[in-house]
Amino acid sequence: MKLLRRRTTVSLDDRLDALAEAADLADGRLAPVAVAGARSVVARAGVRRSLSVDHTAVALAGATGSGKSSLFNLLSGTTLATVGVTRPTTSAAQAALWEGTGAGPLLDWLEISRRHEVDAGASDDAVTGGWASGEVPGLVLLDLPDHDSIEAAHRLEVDRLVELVDLLVWVLDPQKYADAAVHDRYLRPLSRHRDVTVVVLNQIDRLSPAAVERCLADLRRLLDDDGLAGVPLVAVSARTGEGVDELRSLLASRVANRRSWAARLAADVGTASDALALASSGAGLHDGESIMAGTDLYAGGPDSGPGSGSGLGGGPAFGVVRDAGASATGPIEVAAPPEVSLDGLAGPLTGALSEAAGVPVVVAAVAKSHRHRSVAATGWPPTRWIRRLRPDPLRRLRLGLPAPSATRGAAGSATPEGAGPVGRTSIPATSAVQRSRMDTAVRETAGTASEGLPEPWAAAVRQAARARADELEDGLDRAVATTSLGASGRPAWWRAAGLAQWLVLLVALSGALWLLGLIAMDYLRLPRPYMPTVGELPWPTLLLLGGVLLGLVIALLCRVAAWLGGRRRARRASRALRASVGQVAREFVLDPVGEELTRYRRFAEVIAVARGASR
């Protein structure tokens, strides 16, 4: 029977580590707002985990006149909050604490200066209904300013605290529960925060029971459209106390669980991961729509503290908004990295770079140089000096034999380090056509390698391929200059052919001297000596003519051998030069492209972990 491996849930620590790595991998490649947001979440999570986890910060947020402050007084059993209907009365957040020992650092981080330790056994005379003693130990209940206040400072305070608290309770009223300001700016971006969000419809005492049901049904529809299906929705009346027991029980259970802080951080990690995934897809970057539903979280970067406020004036950055490119059926998925073989891309690129580096010119010069040196070593001695007057084709290109201090290597190996500085060659400069072909080859290589990648990462691959374009020509020239062309070796047959040429020259000279002697004796009318012959041909004439003809035949055969040897050396030099150019292509183009592909492959892996994928 096949055993199935159990899929395990990724821990919060692993998700945070993955998010931090994803932000580092995306730095300089994806939208800075998304990268900064991810780093901000990681930084904020580190601070929140170091504070008291036995306390749960619960914030009551709402619009002007929603009854938020009245509900705060009712839940806390106090009259701490000043109640107003038509204008904002809460200018700064205040906190009510139940068994708040140890919550000081948490409130300092939240920058809450107005704090009240609730004595659960003794409520104010004017207000009743607070929690019983010991029922909610560790609860830190916050009354926030109105999110739609005419005071900009009030709105900024709401935005700041909404990003930090552990549990959000949104207090709505029958008149403004469908207001786009709260849905578009706050609720819709909270789709990842369903586990730490509660929605309260207050002031139901003003409606008939049938009207309450219709309002609740319509509000539930709006929440579902916001991506908040399943979020608790409680109908209450702060004036009559109807429904407050249900709300109190719900909050008490969340506080007793003591995991709201972790759920909040997990939702923040998921939101930041969705933002990176959306930025990776390239959606919402150029059409004027925000990647995130607001920018506060991302304005200050990872070092911005909780008091930094709104960076650009938008709503708090909670998550990927659907109208910014996210799918209606779920978050955007990071595309699987394509399988690309860099070795398969090396061939066309190396060919174009070889032409631009003048490899055909050098290969032709190797063949000509071999023939030149062969003729100088094996040609007919009386005429070979003429060949020495011609320049060596490789020397003309400032190529050829390695420096005496250099260690001779095999064909295709570069001159060892320490052999001396490498100067520029005299290879003809790259023409405009060759440069165009080289640029085209680099672009095609980047285009093939980035095929199937999201546009931001494809752009990063293209940029990586062109990052060292200004150094490419110098690198190619250096590669050609340091490649051992195998042109310094002298074949053994050159020595034998040269010796044979000198021998036949001596034979021809001996015949010539013999004939000259005979001419001199005839001029002086001396008696003719005995003249040996070969058939009808005298030996002196045979030696002279045979030596000259044999020398010419040897020279002709050596030229044929030199031509064949030049072709062979040219092929070896071509392989060596293409190998050196291939190394330059890999160093300057393919390796940077490969690093970007590896970076994206790793990004896809860690972003899946950060988004909470099981493994």
Coordinates of C-alpha atoms in Angstrom, one line a residue:
M1 CA 0.0 0.0 0.0
K2 CA 1.4 3.4 -0.9
L3 CA 1.9 5.7 2.1
L4 CA 0.9 9.3 1.7
R5 CA 3.1 11.9 3.3
R6 CA 1.3 14.2 5.7
R7 CA 1.3 17.8 4.7
T8 CA 2.4 20.1 7.5
T9 CA 1.4 23.7 8.1
V10 CA 4.2 26.2 7.8
S11 CA 5.0 27.9 11.1
L12 CA 4.9 31.7 11.5
D13 CA 8.6 31.8 12.0
D14 CA 9.2 30.0 8.7
R15 CA 6.8 32.3 6.9
L16 CA 8.5 35.4 8.3
D17 CA 11.9 34.1 7.3
A18 CA 10.6 33.3 3.8
L19 CA 9.0 36.8 3.5
A20 CA 12.3 38.4 4.5
E21 CA 14.2 36.4 1.9
A22 CA 11.6 37.1 -0.7
A23 CA 11.9 40.8 -0.1
D24 CA 15.7 40.6 -0.4
L25 CA 15.4 38.6 -3.7
A26 CA 12.8 41.1 -5.1
D27 CA 14.9 44.1 -4.1
G28 CA 15.6 46.2 -7.2
R29 CA 13.4 44.0 -9.4
L30 CA 9.9 44.5 -8.1
A31 CA 8.0 47.6 -7.1
P32 CA 9.8 49.3 -4.2
V33 CA 6.4 49.8 -2.4
A34 CA 5.8 46.1 -2.2
V35 CA 9.4 45.3 -1.1
A36 CA 9.4 48.0 1.5
G37 CA 6.0 46.7 2.8
A38 CA 7.3 43.1 3.2
R39 CA 10.3 44.4 5.1
S40 CA 8.1 46.5 7.3
V41 CA 5.9 43.5 8.2
V42 CA 9.0 41.5 9.1
A43 CA 10.4 44.3 11.3
R44 CA 7.0 44.9 12.9
A45 CA 6.5 41.2 13.6
G46 CA 9.9 41.0 15.3
V47 CA 8.8 43.9 17.7
R48 CA 5.4 42.5 18.4
R49 CA 6.7 39.0 19.3
S50 CA 9.1 40.5 21.8
L51 CA 6.2 42.2 23.6
S52 CA 3.6 40.6 25.9
V53 CA 1.8 37.8 24.2
D54 CA -0.5 37.5 27.2
H55 CA -2.3 40.7 26.3
T56 CA -4.5 41.2 23.3
A57 CA -4.9 44.7 21.8
V58 CA -8.5 45.0 20.6
A59 CA -9.4 48.2 18.7
L60 CA -12.9 49.7 18.3
A61 CA -12.9 51.6 15.0
G62 CA -15.7 53.4 13.2
A63 CA -17.0 56.5 11.7
T64 CA -18.4 59.6 13.3
G65 CA -21.7 58.9 15.0
S66 CA -21.4 55.1 14.8
G67 CA -21.6 54.8 18.6
K68 CA -18.1 53.4 18.9
S69 CA -17.3 55.4 22.0
S70 CA -20.6 54.5 23.6
L71 CA -19.9 50.8 23.0
F72 CA -16.4 51.3 24.5
N73 CA -17.9 52.7 27.7
L74 CA -20.5 49.8 27.8
L75 CA -17.9 47.1 27.4
S76 CA -15.4 48.6 29.8
G77 CA -18.1 49.5 32.4
T78 CA -16.7 53.1 32.5
T79 CA -17.4 56.6 31.2
L80 CA -13.9 57.1 29.9
A81 CA -14.9 58.0 26.3
T82 CA -16.8 61.2 25.6
V83 CA -19.8 60.5 23.5
G84 CA -20.7 62.7 20.5
V85 CA -23.1 62.3 17.6
T86 CA -22.4 64.9 14.9
R87 CA -18.7 65.7 15.4
P88 CA -15.6 63.8 16.4
T89 CA -15.1 63.7 20.1
T90 CA -12.2 61.1 20.3
S91 CA -9.0 63.0 19.4
A92 CA -6.5 60.4 20.6
A93 CA -6.8 56.7 21.2
Q94 CA -7.3 55.6 24.8
A95 CA -7.1 52.1 26.4
A96 CA -8.9 50.2 29.0
L97 CA -7.0 47.3 30.6
W98 CA -8.0 44.2 32.4
E99 CA -5.2 42.8 34.5
G100 CA -2.8 44.9 32.6
T101 CA 0.4 44.1 34.5
G102 CA 3.2 43.7 31.9
A103 CA 1.2 45.5 29.1
G104 CA 3.2 48.8 29.5
P105 CA 5.8 48.0 26.7
L106 CA 3.0 47.0 24.4
L107 CA 1.1 50.3 25.0
D108 CA 4.3 52.2 24.6
W109 CA 4.9 50.6 21.2
L110 CA 1.3 51.4 20.3
E111 CA 1.9 55.0 21.6
I112 CA -1.1 55.0 23.8
S113 CA -0.7 57.5 26.6
R114 CA -4.2 57.5 28.0
R115 CA -4.6 54.2 29.9
H116 CA -7.1 53.1 32.5
E117 CA -6.8 49.9 34.5
V118 CA -10.4 48.6 34.9
D119 CA -11.4 47.3 38.3
A120 CA -13.8 44.6 37.1
G121 CA -15.5 44.5 40.5
A122 CA -16.5 48.1 40.6
S123 CA -18.0 49.8 37.6
D124 CA -19.0 53.5 37.4
D125 CA -22.4 54.4 38.7
A126 CA -23.5 55.6 35.4
V127 CA -22.5 52.6 33.4
T128 CA -23.0 48.9 34.0
G129 CA -22.3 45.9 32.0
G130 CA -18.5 45.6 32.2
W131 CA -16.9 42.2 32.3
A132 CA -16.9 40.3 35.5
S133 CA -13.7 40.0 37.5
G134 CA -11.2 37.6 35.8
E135 CA -13.4 37.1 32.8
V136 CA -11.0 38.8 30.3
P137 CA -7.5 38.9 31.8
G138 CA -5.1 40.5 29.3
L139 CA -7.6 42.4 27.3
V140 CA -6.4 45.8 26.1
L141 CA -9.5 47.6 24.7
L142 CA -8.7 50.7 22.5
D143 CA -11.1 53.4 21.5
L144 CA -9.8 54.9 18.2
P145 CA -10.6 58.3 16.7
D146 CA -13.1 58.4 13.9
H147 CA -11.6 57.2 10.6
D148 CA -13.7 59.8 8.7
S149 CA -12.8 62.6 10.9
I150 CA -12.4 66.1 9.4
E151 CA -9.1 66.2 11.3
A152 CA -6.3 64.7 9.3
A153 CA -4.4 63.8 12.5
H154 CA -7.3 61.7 13.6
R155 CA -7.3 59.7 10.3
L156 CA -3.6 59.2 10.5
E157 CA -3.9 57.9 14.0
V158 CA -6.5 55.4 12.9
D159 CA -4.4 54.3 10.0
R160 CA -1.4 53.8 12.2
L161 CA -3.1 51.8 14.9
V162 CA -5.1 49.7 12.5
E163 CA -1.8 48.4 11.2
L164 CA -0.6 47.4 14.7
V165 CA -3.4 46.1 16.9
D166 CA -4.1 42.4 17.3
L167 CA -7.9 42.4 16.8
L168 CA -10.1 44.8 14.9
V169 CA -13.7 45.5 15.7
W170 CA -15.4 47.7 13.1
V171 CA -18.4 49.5 14.4
L172 CA -20.9 50.5 11.7
D173 CA -24.3 52.1 11.9
P174 CA -27.5 51.6 9.8
Q175 CA -27.0 54.9 8.0
K176 CA -23.4 54.5 6.8
Y177 CA -22.7 50.8 6.9
A178 CA -22.4 50.8 3.1
D179 CA -20.1 53.8 3.0
A180 CA -17.4 53.3 0.3
A181 CA -14.9 55.0 2.6
V182 CA -14.8 52.2 5.1
H183 CA -15.2 49.3 2.5
D184 CA -12.7 50.5 -0.1
R185 CA -10.1 51.8 2.2
Y186 CA -10.3 49.4 5.1
L187 CA -12.6 46.4 4.9
R188 CA -11.8 45.2 1.4
P189 CA -8.1 45.1 2.0
L190 CA -8.7 43.0 5.1
S191 CA -9.5 39.8 3.1
R192 CA -6.4 38.2 4.6
H193 CA -7.4 39.3 8.1
R194 CA -10.7 37.5 8.5
D195 CA -9.5 35.7 11.7
V196 CA -8.7 39.0 13.4
T197 CA -11.7 41.0 12.2
V198 CA -15.1 41.5 13.8
V199 CA -17.9 43.7 12.3
V200 CA -20.6 45.2 14.6
L201 CA -23.8 46.8 13.4
N202 CA -24.7 49.3 16.2
Q203 CA -27.8 51.3 16.8
I204 CA -30.2 48.5 15.9
D205 CA -32.6 50.0 18.5
R206 CA -33.5 52.6 15.8
L207 CA -34.8 49.9 13.4
S208 CA -37.6 47.5 13.4
P209 CA -36.7 43.8 13.6
A210 CA -37.4 43.3 9.9
A211 CA -35.3 46.3 9.0
V212 CA -32.5 44.9 11.2
E213 CA -32.6 41.6 9.3
R214 CA -32.5 43.5 5.9
C215 CA -29.5 45.6 7.1
L216 CA -27.7 42.5 8.3
A217 CA -28.3 40.6 5.1
D218 CA -27.2 43.6 3.0
L219 CA -24.1 44.1 5.1
R220 CA -23.2 40.4 4.9
R221 CA -23.5 40.7 1.1
L222 CA -21.1 43.7 1.1
L223 CA -18.6 41.8 3.4
D224 CA -18.7 38.8 1.1
D225 CA -18.0 41.1 -1.8
D226 CA -15.1 42.5 0.2
G227 CA -13.6 39.0 0.6
L228 CA -14.6 38.8 4.2
A229 CA -17.0 35.8 4.1
G230 CA -17.3 34.2 7.5
V231 CA -16.3 37.2 9.5
P232 CA -18.4 37.5 12.7
L233 CA -21.2 40.0 12.3
V234 CA -22.9 41.1 15.5
A235 CA -25.9 43.4 15.8
V236 CA -25.9 45.4 19.0
S237 CA -27.4 48.5 20.6
A238 CA -25.1 50.4 22.9
R239 CA -28.1 52.3 24.2
T240 CA -30.2 49.3 25.2
G241 CA -27.5 46.7 25.6
E242 CA -29.2 44.4 23.0
G243 CA -26.6 42.0 21.5
V244 CA -23.8 43.2 23.7
D245 CA -23.6 39.9 25.6
E246 CA -22.9 38.1 22.3
L247 CA -20.2 40.6 21.4
R248 CA -18.7 40.4 24.9
S249 CA -18.6 36.6 24.7
L250 CA -17.0 36.7 21.3
L251 CA -14.2 39.0 22.4
A252 CA -13.7 37.1 25.6
S253 CA -13.1 33.9 23.7
R254 CA -10.6 35.6 21.4
V255 CA -8.7 37.1 24.4
A256 CA -8.7 33.8 26.2
N257 CA -7.2 32.1 23.1
R258 CA -4.2 34.5 23.3
R259 CA -3.4 33.8 19.6
S260 CA -4.9 36.9 18.0
W261 CA -1.4 38.5 17.8
A262 CA -0.1 35.5 15.9
A263 CA -3.1 35.4 13.6
R264 CA -2.7 39.1 12.9
L265 CA 1.0 38.7 12.0
A266 CA 0.2 35.7 9.9
A267 CA -2.4 37.8 8.0
D268 CA 0.1 40.6 7.6
V269 CA 2.7 38.1 6.2
G270 CA 0.1 36.8 3.8
T271 CA -0.9 40.3 2.7
A272 CA 2.7 41.3 2.1
S273 CA 3.3 38.1 0.2
D274 CA 0.3 38.7 -2.0
A275 CA 1.6 42.2 -2.7
L276 CA 5.0 40.7 -3.8
A277 CA 3.2 38.2 -5.9
L278 CA 1.1 40.9 -7.5
A279 CA 4.2 43.0 -8.1
S280 CA 5.9 40.0 -9.6
S281 CA 3.1 39.5 -12.0
G282 CA 3.5 43.1 -13.2
A283 CA -0.2 43.8 -12.7
G284 CA -1.3 47.3 -11.5
L285 CA 2.1 48.9 -12.0
H286 CA 1.5 51.1 -15.0
D287 CA -2.2 51.6 -15.1
G288 CA -2.4 54.1 -12.2
E289 CA -3.9 51.7 -9.7
S290 CA -2.2 50.8 -6.5
I291 CA -0.6 47.5 -6.0
M292 CA -1.9 47.7 -2.4
A293 CA -5.0 49.2 -1.0
G294 CA -3.1 52.1 0.3
T295 CA 0.5 52.9 1.0
D296 CA 1.0 53.7 4.7
L297 CA 2.6 50.4 5.6
Y298 CA 5.0 50.8 2.8
A299 CA 5.9 54.4 3.0
G300 CA 8.6 54.3 5.6
G301 CA 10.3 51.0 4.9
P302 CA 11.3 48.5 7.4
D303 CA 12.7 51.0 9.8
S304 CA 9.6 53.2 10.1
G305 CA 8.1 53.0 13.5
P306 CA 4.5 52.9 14.5
G307 CA 4.4 56.6 14.8
S308 CA 5.6 57.3 11.4
G309 CA 2.1 57.8 10.2
S310 CA 0.8 57.8 6.6
G311 CA 3.5 58.1 4.0
L312 CA 1.5 59.1 1.0
G313 CA -1.9 59.8 2.3
G314 CA -3.7 56.6 1.2
G315 CA -5.4 54.0 3.4
P316 CA -3.5 51.4 5.4
A317 CA -1.8 48.7 3.2
F318 CA -3.5 45.5 4.2
G319 CA -3.6 43.4 1.1
V320 CA -4.0 43.0 -2.6
V321 CA -7.1 44.8 -3.9
R322 CA -9.0 43.0 -6.6
D323 CA -9.4 46.0 -8.9
A324 CA -5.6 46.3 -8.9
G325 CA -5.1 43.1 -10.7
A326 CA -5.9 40.3 -8.3
S327 CA -8.1 37.4 -9.4
A328 CA -11.7 37.4 -8.4
T329 CA -11.3 33.8 -7.4
G330 CA -8.2 34.2 -5.3
P331 CA -4.8 35.8 -5.1
I332 CA -2.5 35.9 -8.0
E333 CA -0.2 32.9 -8.3
V334 CA 3.5 33.2 -8.9
A335 CA 4.3 31.6 -12.3
A336 CA 6.4 28.4 -12.1
P337 CA 10.0 29.2 -13.2
P338 CA 10.8 28.0 -16.8
E339 CA 13.3 25.3 -17.5
V340 CA 16.1 27.0 -19.5
S341 CA 19.3 25.4 -20.6
L342 CA 22.1 28.0 -20.6
D343 CA 24.3 25.6 -22.5
G344 CA 21.8 25.6 -25.3
L345 CA 21.9 29.4 -25.5
A346 CA 25.7 29.5 -25.6
G347 CA 26.1 28.4 -29.2
P348 CA 24.4 31.2 -31.1
L349 CA 25.7 33.8 -28.6
T350 CA 29.3 32.6 -28.9
G351 CA 29.1 32.6 -32.7
A352 CA 28.0 36.3 -32.8
L353 CA 30.6 37.3 -30.2
S354 CA 33.3 35.4 -32.1
E355 CA 32.6 37.3 -35.2
A356 CA 32.6 40.6 -33.3
A357 CA 35.9 39.6 -31.6
G358 CA 37.6 39.1 -35.0
V359 CA 38.0 35.3 -34.5
P360 CA 37.8 34.7 -38.3
V361 CA 40.5 37.2 -38.9
V362 CA 42.7 35.6 -36.2
V363 CA 42.1 32.1 -37.5
A364 CA 43.0 33.1 -41.1
A365 CA 46.2 34.8 -39.6
V366 CA 47.1 31.5 -37.8
A367 CA 47.0 29.6 -41.1
K368 CA 48.9 32.3 -42.9
S369 CA 51.5 32.5 -40.1
H370 CA 52.1 28.8 -40.2
R371 CA 52.6 28.9 -43.9
H372 CA 54.9 31.9 -43.6
R373 CA 57.1 30.4 -41.0
S374 CA 57.1 27.0 -42.8
V375 CA 58.4 28.6 -46.0
A376 CA 61.0 30.5 -44.0
A377 CA 62.2 27.3 -42.4
T378 CA 61.9 24.9 -45.4
G379 CA 62.2 27.0 -48.5
W380 CA 65.1 27.0 -50.9
P381 CA 68.0 28.6 -49.0
P382 CA 69.0 31.1 -51.7
T383 CA 65.5 32.6 -51.7
R384 CA 64.1 32.0 -48.2
W385 CA 65.6 35.3 -46.9
I386 CA 63.1 37.1 -49.0
R387 CA 60.3 35.5 -47.0
R388 CA 61.9 36.8 -43.8
L389 CA 61.5 40.3 -45.0
R390 CA 57.7 39.9 -44.9
P391 CA 55.9 40.5 -41.5
D392 CA 54.4 37.6 -39.7
P393 CA 50.5 37.8 -40.0
L394 CA 50.1 37.1 -36.3
R395 CA 52.8 39.6 -35.3
R396 CA 51.0 42.2 -37.3
L397 CA 47.9 41.6 -35.1
R398 CA 50.1 41.7 -32.0
L399 CA 49.4 38.0 -31.4
G400 CA 51.7 35.0 -31.7
L401 CA 54.3 33.5 -29.4
P402 CA 53.8 33.8 -25.7
A403 CA 56.2 35.9 -23.6
P404 CA 59.4 34.1 -22.7
S405 CA 58.4 34.2 -19.0
A406 CA 55.0 32.6 -19.7
T407 CA 54.5 28.9 -19.3
R408 CA 53.6 27.3 -22.5
G409 CA 50.1 25.7 -22.3
A410 CA 48.0 23.5 -24.4
A411 CA 46.1 25.0 -27.3
G412 CA 43.0 26.7 -26.0
S413 CA 44.4 27.6 -22.6
A414 CA 44.9 31.2 -21.6
T415 CA 48.3 32.7 -20.8
P416 CA 49.0 32.0 -17.2
E417 CA 48.7 34.7 -14.7
G418 CA 52.0 36.4 -14.0
A419 CA 53.1 36.2 -17.6
G420 CA 53.0 40.0 -17.9
P421 CA 50.4 42.6 -18.7
V422 CA 48.0 42.0 -21.5
G423 CA 47.8 44.8 -24.1
R424 CA 45.3 45.4 -26.7
T425 CA 45.6 43.5 -30.0
S426 CA 45.7 45.1 -33.5
I427 CA 42.6 43.2 -34.7
P428 CA 40.4 45.5 -36.8
A429 CA 37.9 47.4 -34.7
T430 CA 34.4 45.9 -34.5
S431 CA 32.3 47.2 -37.3
A432 CA 28.8 48.7 -36.8
V433 CA 27.3 45.6 -38.5
Q434 CA 29.2 43.2 -36.2
R435 CA 28.3 45.3 -33.1
S436 CA 24.6 45.2 -34.2
R437 CA 24.8 41.4 -34.6
M438 CA 26.4 41.1 -31.2
D439 CA 23.7 43.3 -29.5
T440 CA 21.0 41.3 -31.3
A441 CA 22.5 38.0 -30.1
V442 CA 22.6 39.3 -26.5
R443 CA 19.0 40.5 -26.7
E444 CA 17.8 37.2 -28.3
T445 CA 19.7 35.2 -25.6
A446 CA 18.0 37.3 -22.8
G447 CA 14.6 37.0 -24.6
T448 CA 14.8 33.2 -24.9
A449 CA 16.0 32.9 -21.3
S450 CA 13.2 35.1 -19.9
E451 CA 10.4 33.5 -22.0
G452 CA 7.6 32.5 -19.7
L453 CA 8.8 34.8 -16.8
P454 CA 6.5 37.6 -15.5
E455 CA 7.4 41.0 -17.0
P456 CA 9.3 42.4 -14.0
W457 CA 11.6 39.4 -13.8
A458 CA 11.9 39.2 -17.6
A459 CA 13.0 42.8 -17.5
A460 CA 15.6 41.9 -14.8
V461 CA 16.9 39.1 -17.0
R462 CA 17.2 41.5 -19.9
Q463 CA 19.0 44.1 -17.8
A464 CA 21.4 41.4 -16.4
A465 CA 22.3 40.3 -19.9
R466 CA 23.1 43.9 -20.8
A467 CA 24.7 45.0 -17.5
R468 CA 28.3 44.5 -18.7
A469 CA 27.8 45.4 -22.3
D470 CA 30.3 48.3 -22.1
E471 CA 33.0 45.8 -21.0
L472 CA 32.1 43.2 -23.5
E473 CA 34.4 44.3 -26.4
D474 CA 37.4 44.8 -24.0
G475 CA 36.7 41.3 -22.5
L476 CA 36.6 39.7 -26.0
D477 CA 39.8 41.4 -27.0
R478 CA 41.5 40.3 -23.8
A479 CA 40.2 36.7 -24.3
V480 CA 41.7 36.6 -27.9
A481 CA 45.0 38.1 -26.7
T482 CA 45.4 35.6 -23.9
T483 CA 44.4 32.5 -25.8
S484 CA 47.3 30.2 -26.8
L485 CA 46.9 29.7 -30.5
G486 CA 49.3 26.8 -30.7
A487 CA 51.3 28.8 -33.3
S488 CA 54.6 28.7 -31.5
G489 CA 55.4 25.0 -32.1
R490 CA 57.8 24.0 -34.9
P491 CA 57.0 20.6 -36.5
A492 CA 59.9 18.1 -36.6
W493 CA 59.7 17.8 -40.3
W494 CA 60.7 21.5 -40.7
R495 CA 64.1 20.6 -39.4
A496 CA 64.4 17.6 -41.6
A497 CA 63.2 19.5 -44.7
G498 CA 65.6 22.4 -43.9
L499 CA 68.5 20.0 -43.6
A500 CA 67.6 18.3 -46.9
Q501 CA 67.5 21.7 -48.6
W502 CA 70.9 22.5 -47.4
L503 CA 72.2 19.1 -48.5
V504 CA 70.8 19.5 -52.0
L505 CA 72.2 23.1 -52.1
L506 CA 75.6 21.7 -51.3
V507 CA 75.2 19.1 -54.1
A508 CA 74.2 21.9 -56.5
L509 CA 77.1 24.1 -55.4
S510 CA 79.6 21.2 -55.7
G511 CA 78.4 20.6 -59.3
A512 CA 78.6 24.3 -60.0
L513 CA 82.2 24.5 -58.6
W514 CA 83.2 21.4 -60.6
L515 CA 81.9 23.1 -63.8
L516 CA 83.6 26.3 -63.0
G517 CA 86.9 24.4 -62.5
L518 CA 86.5 22.8 -65.8
I519 CA 85.8 26.2 -67.4
A520 CA 88.9 27.6 -65.8
M521 CA 91.1 24.7 -67.0
D522 CA 89.8 25.1 -70.5
Y523 CA 90.5 28.8 -70.4
L524 CA 94.1 28.2 -69.3
R525 CA 94.4 25.5 -72.0
L526 CA 95.2 22.9 -69.4
P527 CA 94.7 19.2 -70.3
R528 CA 91.1 18.1 -69.5
P529 CA 90.9 15.7 -66.6
Y530 CA 88.8 12.5 -66.8
M531 CA 85.1 13.3 -66.8
P532 CA 82.8 10.7 -65.3
T533 CA 79.3 10.6 -66.8
V534 CA 75.9 9.1 -66.1
G535 CA 74.9 8.0 -69.5
E536 CA 75.5 11.0 -71.7
L537 CA 75.3 13.5 -68.8
P538 CA 78.5 14.6 -67.1
W539 CA 78.5 14.4 -63.3
P540 CA 79.1 18.1 -62.6
T541 CA 76.0 19.0 -64.7
L542 CA 74.0 16.3 -63.1
L543 CA 74.9 17.6 -59.6
L544 CA 74.1 21.2 -60.5
L545 CA 70.8 20.6 -62.2
G546 CA 69.8 17.8 -59.8
G547 CA 70.5 19.9 -56.8
V548 CA 68.5 22.8 -58.1
L549 CA 65.6 20.8 -59.3
L550 CA 65.5 18.7 -56.1
G551 CA 65.6 21.8 -54.0
L552 CA 62.6 23.2 -55.9
V553 CA 60.7 20.0 -55.5
I554 CA 61.4 19.8 -51.8
A555 CA 60.2 23.5 -51.4
L556 CA 57.0 22.7 -53.4
L557 CA 56.2 19.7 -51.3
C558 CA 56.9 21.6 -48.1
R559 CA 54.4 24.3 -49.3
V560 CA 51.7 21.7 -49.7
A561 CA 52.5 20.3 -46.2
A562 CA 52.5 23.8 -44.8
W563 CA 49.1 24.5 -46.3
L564 CA 47.7 21.4 -44.8
G565 CA 49.3 22.1 -41.5
G566 CA 48.0 25.7 -41.5
R567 CA 44.5 24.4 -41.9
R568 CA 44.9 22.0 -39.1
R569 CA 46.4 24.7 -36.8
A570 CA 43.6 27.1 -37.9
R571 CA 41.0 24.6 -36.8
R572 CA 42.7 24.1 -33.4
A573 CA 43.0 27.9 -33.0
S574 CA 39.3 28.3 -33.9
R575 CA 38.3 25.9 -31.3
A576 CA 40.5 27.5 -28.7
L577 CA 39.3 31.0 -29.5
R578 CA 35.6 30.0 -29.5
A579 CA 36.2 28.3 -26.1
S580 CA 37.7 31.6 -24.8
V581 CA 34.9 33.7 -26.3
G582 CA 32.4 31.2 -24.8
Q583 CA 33.9 31.8 -21.4
V584 CA 33.5 35.6 -21.9
A585 CA 29.9 35.0 -23.1
R586 CA 29.2 33.0 -19.9
E587 CA 31.0 35.4 -17.6
F588 CA 29.5 38.6 -19.1
V589 CA 26.0 37.4 -20.2
L590 CA 25.0 33.9 -19.4
D591 CA 26.1 33.8 -15.7
P592 CA 24.2 37.0 -14.8
V593 CA 21.2 35.7 -16.7
G594 CA 21.5 32.4 -14.8
E595 CA 21.7 34.2 -11.5
E596 CA 18.5 36.1 -12.3
L597 CA 16.7 32.8 -13.2
T598 CA 18.0 31.2 -10.0
R599 CA 16.8 34.3 -8.0
Y600 CA 13.4 34.0 -9.5
R601 CA 13.2 30.3 -8.9
R602 CA 14.1 30.8 -5.3
F603 CA 11.6 33.7 -5.1
A604 CA 8.8 31.5 -6.3
E605 CA 9.7 28.9 -3.6
V606 CA 9.9 31.3 -0.7
I607 CA 6.9 33.3 -1.7
A608 CA 4.8 30.1 -1.6
V609 CA 6.1 29.4 1.9
A610 CA 5.4 33.0 3.0
R611 CA 1.9 32.7 1.7
G612 CA 1.3 29.7 3.9
A613 CA 1.5 26.9 1.4
S614 CA 1.6 23.5 3.1
R615 CA 4.6 21.3 2.6

